[in-house]
Amino acid sequence: MYLINARLRAPETEGRPAPPGGRMLARELRSLLLALAEPGDGIEHIYSEDHPAGIHLGLFIRRSTLDEAESAAARLCLRGLEGVPGLAGWSLVACGTDLELALGRLGMLGEEACQRPAIAAR
Protein backbone atom coordinates (compact mmCIF):
# COMPACT_ATOMS: atom_id res chain seq x y z
CA MET A 1 0.00 0.00 0.00
CA TYR A 2 1.20 3.48 -0.82
CA LEU A 3 0.36 6.89 0.62
CA ILE A 4 -0.01 9.42 -2.17
CA ASN A 5 -0.35 13.11 -1.31
CA ALA A 6 -2.44 15.36 -3.54
CA ARG A 7 -3.11 19.08 -3.36
CA LEU A 8 -6.12 20.68 -4.98
CA ARG A 9 -6.20 24.44 -5.38
CA ALA A 10 -9.48 26.28 -4.97
CA PRO A 11 -10.58 28.77 -7.62
CA GLU A 12 -9.20 32.25 -7.17
CA THR A 13 -11.10 35.49 -6.89
CA GLU A 14 -9.13 38.66 -7.60
CA GLY A 15 -5.88 36.69 -7.41
CA ARG A 16 -6.63 35.13 -4.02
CA PRO A 17 -8.03 31.68 -3.17
CA ALA A 18 -11.78 31.67 -2.64
CA PRO A 19 -12.65 31.87 1.05
CA PRO A 20 -13.32 28.46 2.63
CA GLY A 21 -16.92 29.37 3.48
CA GLY A 22 -17.86 29.59 -0.19
CA ARG A 23 -16.27 26.39 -1.47
CA MET A 24 -16.35 22.63 -1.08
CA LEU A 25 -15.01 21.39 2.24
CA ALA A 26 -12.39 18.66 2.65
CA ARG A 27 -14.85 16.18 4.17
CA GLU A 28 -17.22 16.70 1.21
CA LEU A 29 -14.42 16.15 -1.29
CA ARG A 30 -13.31 13.02 0.55
CA SER A 31 -16.83 11.55 0.35
CA LEU A 32 -17.12 12.53 -3.29
CA LEU A 33 -13.80 10.90 -4.26
CA LEU A 34 -14.68 7.72 -2.39
CA ALA A 35 -17.97 7.60 -4.34
CA LEU A 36 -16.13 8.17 -7.64
CA ALA A 37 -13.46 5.54 -6.94
CA GLU A 38 -13.60 2.47 -9.13
CA PRO A 39 -12.52 -0.99 -7.92
CA GLY A 40 -9.41 -0.88 -10.11
CA ASP A 41 -8.21 2.34 -8.43
CA GLY A 42 -7.19 0.39 -5.32
CA ILE A 43 -8.36 3.12 -2.92
CA GLU A 44 -8.27 1.89 0.68
CA HIS A 45 -8.74 5.18 2.54
CA ILE A 46 -8.64 8.93 1.92
CA TYR A 47 -7.62 11.56 4.46
CA SER A 48 -8.61 15.13 3.64
CA GLU A 49 -7.71 18.44 5.24
CA ASP A 50 -8.90 21.96 4.50
CA HIS A 51 -6.10 24.35 3.61
CA PRO A 52 -6.22 28.11 2.96
CA ALA A 53 -5.43 27.59 -0.74
CA GLY A 54 -7.61 24.50 -1.21
CA ILE A 55 -7.60 20.93 0.08
CA HIS A 56 -4.79 18.51 0.86
CA LEU A 57 -5.43 14.79 0.45
CA GLY A 58 -3.70 11.63 1.60
CA LEU A 59 -4.79 8.70 -0.56
CA PHE A 60 -3.94 5.22 0.70
CA ILE A 61 -3.78 3.06 -2.40
CA ARG A 62 -3.17 -0.65 -2.78
CA ARG A 63 -1.23 -1.10 -6.04
CA SER A 64 1.78 -3.16 -7.11
CA THR A 65 4.13 -0.23 -7.70
CA LEU A 66 4.53 3.38 -6.66
CA ASP A 67 4.03 4.53 -10.26
CA GLU A 68 0.71 2.69 -10.44
CA ALA A 69 -0.41 4.20 -7.13
CA GLU A 70 0.53 7.73 -8.21
CA SER A 71 -1.27 7.28 -11.53
CA ALA A 72 -4.40 5.94 -9.81
CA ALA A 73 -4.44 8.90 -7.41
CA ALA A 74 -4.05 11.43 -10.22
CA ARG A 75 -6.79 9.75 -12.28
CA LEU A 76 -9.20 9.79 -9.35
CA CYS A 77 -8.53 13.46 -8.58
CA LEU A 78 -8.92 14.43 -12.25
CA ARG A 79 -12.12 12.38 -12.50
CA GLY A 80 -13.53 14.52 -9.71
CA LEU A 81 -12.27 17.80 -11.16
CA GLU A 82 -13.63 17.04 -14.62
CA GLY A 83 -16.97 15.55 -13.66
CA VAL A 84 -18.26 17.45 -10.63
CA PRO A 85 -19.81 20.89 -11.18
CA GLY A 86 -18.98 21.91 -7.58
CA LEU A 87 -15.27 21.61 -8.46
CA ALA A 88 -15.40 23.95 -11.46
CA GLY A 89 -12.28 26.11 -11.42
CA TRP A 90 -10.35 23.83 -9.04
CA SER A 91 -7.00 22.41 -10.13
CA LEU A 92 -4.69 19.56 -9.20
CA VAL A 93 -1.36 21.19 -8.35
CA ALA A 94 0.53 18.21 -6.88
CA CYS A 95 0.10 14.47 -6.75
CA GLY A 96 2.69 11.95 -5.61
CA THR A 97 4.75 10.87 -2.66
CA ASP A 98 6.02 13.81 -0.70
CA LEU A 99 8.56 12.43 1.72
CA GLU A 100 9.88 15.89 2.61
CA LEU A 101 6.39 17.04 3.65
CA ALA A 102 5.72 13.85 5.63
CA LEU A 103 9.04 14.06 7.48
CA GLY A 104 8.47 17.75 8.18
CA ARG A 105 5.13 17.01 9.81
CA LEU A 106 6.66 14.16 11.79
CA GLY A 107 9.41 16.53 12.92
CA MET A 108 6.79 18.90 14.30
CA LEU A 109 5.81 16.14 16.75
CA GLY A 110 9.19 16.37 18.40
CA GLU A 111 12.52 14.67 18.16
CA GLU A 112 11.31 11.54 19.98
CA ALA A 113 8.76 10.85 17.24
CA CYS A 114 11.54 10.77 14.66
CA GLN A 115 13.68 8.24 16.48
CA ARG A 116 12.45 4.68 15.98
CA PRO A 117 15.17 2.44 17.53
CA ALA A 118 12.91 -0.63 17.69
CA ILE A 119 12.36 -0.49 13.96
CA ALA A 120 15.97 0.39 13.16
CA ALA A 121 17.18 -2.67 15.08
CA ARG A 122 15.11 -5.06 12.98
PDB file of C-alpha atoms in Angstrom:
ATOM      1  CA  MET A   1       0.000   0.000   0.000  1.00  0.00           C
ATOM      2  CA  TYR A   2       1.200   3.478  -0.822  1.00  0.00           C
ATOM      3  CA  LEU A   3       0.360   6.894   0.621  1.00  0.00           C
ATOM      4  CA  ILE A   4      -0.006   9.424  -2.165  1.00  0.00           C
ATOM      5  CA  ASN A   5      -0.351  13.107  -1.315  1.00  0.00           C
ATOM      6  CA  ALA A   6      -2.435  15.361  -3.541  1.00  0.00           C
ATOM      7  CA  ARG A   7      -3.113  19.080  -3.363  1.00  0.00           C
ATOM      8  CA  LEU A   8      -6.116  20.676  -4.981  1.00  0.00           C
ATOM      9  CA  ARG A   9      -6.203  24.441  -5.377  1.00  0.00           C
ATOM     10  CA  ALA A  10      -9.478  26.277  -4.972  1.00  0.00           C
ATOM     11  CA  PRO A  11     -10.580  28.767  -7.622  1.00  0.00           C
ATOM     12  CA  GLU A  12      -9.195  32.254  -7.174  1.00  0.00           C
ATOM     13  CA  THR A  13     -11.103  35.491  -6.894  1.00  0.00           C
ATOM     14  CA  GLU A  14      -9.134  38.663  -7.600  1.00  0.00           C
ATOM     15  CA  GLY A  15      -5.877  36.690  -7.409  1.00  0.00           C
ATOM     16  CA  ARG A  16      -6.632  35.128  -4.024  1.00  0.00           C
ATOM     17  CA  PRO A  17      -8.032  31.676  -3.168  1.00  0.00           C
ATOM     18  CA  ALA A  18     -11.783  31.672  -2.641  1.00  0.00           C
ATOM     19  CA  PRO A  19     -12.654  31.874   1.052  1.00  0.00           C
ATOM     20  CA  PRO A  20     -13.323  28.465   2.634  1.00  0.00           C
ATOM     21  CA  GLY A  21     -16.923  29.367   3.475  1.00  0.00           C
ATOM     22  CA  GLY A  22     -17.862  29.588  -0.188  1.00  0.00           C
ATOM     23  CA  ARG A  23     -16.268  26.392  -1.472  1.00  0.00           C
ATOM     24  CA  MET A  24     -16.350  22.631  -1.080  1.00  0.00           C
ATOM     25  CA  LEU A  25     -15.006  21.394   2.244  1.00  0.00           C
ATOM     26  CA  ALA A  26     -12.392  18.661   2.651  1.00  0.00           C
ATOM     27  CA  ARG A  27     -14.851  16.182   4.174  1.00  0.00           C
ATOM     28  CA  GLU A  28     -17.224  16.698   1.214  1.00  0.00           C
ATOM     29  CA  LEU A  29     -14.419  16.155  -1.287  1.00  0.00           C
ATOM     30  CA  ARG A  30     -13.311  13.021   0.550  1.00  0.00           C
ATOM     31  CA  SER A  31     -16.833  11.552   0.347  1.00  0.00           C
ATOM     32  CA  LEU A  32     -17.116  12.532  -3.293  1.00  0.00           C
ATOM     33  CA  LEU A  33     -13.803  10.901  -4.261  1.00  0.00           C
ATOM     34  CA  LEU A  34     -14.684   7.716  -2.394  1.00  0.00           C
ATOM     35  CA  ALA A  35     -17.966   7.599  -4.339  1.00  0.00           C
ATOM     36  CA  LEU A  36     -16.127   8.174  -7.644  1.00  0.00           C
ATOM     37  CA  ALA A  37     -13.459   5.543  -6.939  1.00  0.00           C
ATOM     38  CA  GLU A  38     -13.601   2.469  -9.134  1.00  0.00           C
ATOM     39  CA  PRO A  39     -12.523  -0.994  -7.923  1.00  0.00           C
ATOM     40  CA  GLY A  40      -9.408  -0.879 -10.108  1.00  0.00           C
ATOM     41  CA  ASP A  41      -8.213   2.336  -8.427  1.00  0.00           C
ATOM     42  CA  GLY A  42      -7.186   0.387  -5.316  1.00  0.00           C
ATOM     43  CA  ILE A  43      -8.357   3.115  -2.916  1.00  0.00           C
ATOM     44  CA  GLU A  44      -8.270   1.888   0.679  1.00  0.00           C
ATOM     45  CA  HIS A  45      -8.744   5.181   2.541  1.00  0.00           C
ATOM     46  CA  ILE A  46      -8.636   8.933   1.921  1.00  0.00           C
ATOM     47  CA  TYR A  47      -7.619  11.560   4.461  1.00  0.00           C
ATOM     48  CA  SER A  48      -8.605  15.131   3.643  1.00  0.00           C
ATOM     49  CA  GLU A  49      -7.707  18.443   5.239  1.00  0.00           C
ATOM     50  CA  ASP A  50      -8.902  21.960   4.495  1.00  0.00           C
ATOM     51  CA  HIS A  51      -6.095  24.352   3.613  1.00  0.00           C
ATOM     52  CA  PRO A  52      -6.220  28.114   2.956  1.00  0.00           C
ATOM     53  CA  ALA A  53      -5.428  27.586  -0.736  1.00  0.00           C
ATOM     54  CA  GLY A  54      -7.611  24.495  -1.209  1.00  0.00           C
ATOM     55  CA  ILE A  55      -7.600  20.929   0.085  1.00  0.00           C
ATOM     56  CA  HIS A  56      -4.789  18.508   0.864  1.00  0.00           C
ATOM     57  CA  LEU A  57      -5.432  14.787   0.446  1.00  0.00           C
ATOM     58  CA  GLY A  58      -3.703  11.626   1.601  1.00  0.00           C
ATOM     59  CA  LEU A  59      -4.791   8.703  -0.565  1.00  0.00           C
ATOM     60  CA  PHE A  60      -3.943   5.225   0.696  1.00  0.00           C
ATOM     61  CA  ILE A  61      -3.782   3.065  -2.403  1.00  0.00           C
ATOM     62  CA  ARG A  62      -3.175  -0.651  -2.782  1.00  0.00           C
ATOM     63  CA  ARG A  63      -1.231  -1.100  -6.035  1.00  0.00           C
ATOM     64  CA  SER A  64       1.781  -3.161  -7.107  1.00  0.00           C
ATOM     65  CA  THR A  65       4.126  -0.226  -7.701  1.00  0.00           C
ATOM     66  CA  LEU A  66       4.534   3.376  -6.656  1.00  0.00           C
ATOM     67  CA  ASP A  67       4.027   4.531 -10.258  1.00  0.00           C
ATOM     68  CA  GLU A  68       0.706   2.689 -10.443  1.00  0.00           C
ATOM     69  CA  ALA A  69      -0.414   4.196  -7.129  1.00  0.00           C
ATOM     70  CA  GLU A  70       0.528   7.734  -8.208  1.00  0.00           C
ATOM     71  CA  SER A  71      -1.268   7.280 -11.532  1.00  0.00           C
ATOM     72  CA  ALA A  72      -4.396   5.936  -9.813  1.00  0.00           C
ATOM     73  CA  ALA A  73      -4.440   8.895  -7.406  1.00  0.00           C
ATOM     74  CA  ALA A  74      -4.055  11.426 -10.217  1.00  0.00           C
ATOM     75  CA  ARG A  75      -6.793   9.746 -12.285  1.00  0.00           C
ATOM     76  CA  LEU A  76      -9.198   9.795  -9.347  1.00  0.00           C
ATOM     77  CA  CYS A  77      -8.530  13.463  -8.581  1.00  0.00           C
ATOM     78  CA  LEU A  78      -8.918  14.429 -12.253  1.00  0.00           C
ATOM     79  CA  ARG A  79     -12.116  12.375 -12.496  1.00  0.00           C
ATOM     80  CA  GLY A  80     -13.529  14.522  -9.709  1.00  0.00           C
ATOM     81  CA  LEU A  81     -12.268  17.798 -11.157  1.00  0.00           C
ATOM     82  CA  GLU A  82     -13.627  17.035 -14.622  1.00  0.00           C
ATOM     83  CA  GLY A  83     -16.970  15.546 -13.657  1.00  0.00           C
ATOM     84  CA  VAL A  84     -18.259  17.447 -10.628  1.00  0.00           C
ATOM     85  CA  PRO A  85     -19.807  20.887 -11.177  1.00  0.00           C
ATOM     86  CA  GLY A  86     -18.975  21.905  -7.577  1.00  0.00           C
ATOM     87  CA  LEU A  87     -15.269  21.611  -8.462  1.00  0.00           C
ATOM     88  CA  ALA A  88     -15.395  23.947 -11.463  1.00  0.00           C
ATOM     89  CA  GLY A  89     -12.275  26.111 -11.424  1.00  0.00           C
ATOM     90  CA  TRP A  90     -10.351  23.833  -9.040  1.00  0.00           C
ATOM     91  CA  SER A  91      -6.997  22.410 -10.134  1.00  0.00           C
ATOM     92  CA  LEU A  92      -4.688  19.561  -9.196  1.00  0.00           C
ATOM     93  CA  VAL A  93      -1.355  21.186  -8.349  1.00  0.00           C
ATOM     94  CA  ALA A  94       0.532  18.209  -6.880  1.00  0.00           C
ATOM     95  CA  CYS A  95       0.098  14.467  -6.754  1.00  0.00           C
ATOM     96  CA  GLY A  96       2.695  11.950  -5.608  1.00  0.00           C
ATOM     97  CA  THR A  97       4.749  10.872  -2.657  1.00  0.00           C
ATOM     98  CA  ASP A  98       6.018  13.812  -0.696  1.00  0.00           C
ATOM     99  CA  LEU A  99       8.564  12.429   1.723  1.00  0.00           C
ATOM    100  CA  GLU A 100       9.881  15.886   2.614  1.00  0.00           C
ATOM    101  CA  LEU A 101       6.390  17.036   3.645  1.00  0.00           C
ATOM    102  CA  ALA A 102       5.723  13.851   5.626  1.00  0.00           C
ATOM    103  CA  LEU A 103       9.038  14.062   7.482  1.00  0.00           C
ATOM    104  CA  GLY A 104       8.470  17.754   8.182  1.00  0.00           C
ATOM    105  CA  ARG A 105       5.126  17.009   9.813  1.00  0.00           C
ATOM    106  CA  LEU A 106       6.660  14.159  11.791  1.00  0.00           C
ATOM    107  CA  GLY A 107       9.414  16.525  12.922  1.00  0.00           C
ATOM    108  CA  MET A 108       6.788  18.904  14.299  1.00  0.00           C
ATOM    109  CA  LEU A 109       5.809  16.142  16.752  1.00  0.00           C
ATOM    110  CA  GLY A 110       9.186  16.372  18.400  1.00  0.00           C
ATOM    111  CA  GLU A 111      12.516  14.672  18.158  1.00  0.00           C
ATOM    112  CA  GLU A 112      11.309  11.545  19.982  1.00  0.00           C
ATOM    113  CA  ALA A 113       8.756  10.850  17.236  1.00  0.00           C
ATOM    114  CA  CYS A 114      11.538  10.774  14.656  1.00  0.00           C
ATOM    115  CA  GLN A 115      13.681   8.238  16.484  1.00  0.00           C
ATOM    116  CA  ARG A 116      12.454   4.685  15.984  1.00  0.00           C
ATOM    117  CA  PRO A 117      15.165   2.443  17.535  1.00  0.00           C
ATOM    118  CA  ALA A 118      12.911  -0.632  17.693  1.00  0.00           C
ATOM    119  CA  ILE A 119      12.357  -0.485  13.956  1.00  0.00           C
ATOM    120  CA  ALA A 120      15.968   0.388  13.162  1.00  0.00           C
ATOM    121  CA  ALA A 121      17.181  -2.667  15.084  1.00  0.00           C
ATOM    122  CA  ARG A 122      15.108  -5.062  12.978  1.00  0.00           C
TER     123      ARG A 122
END
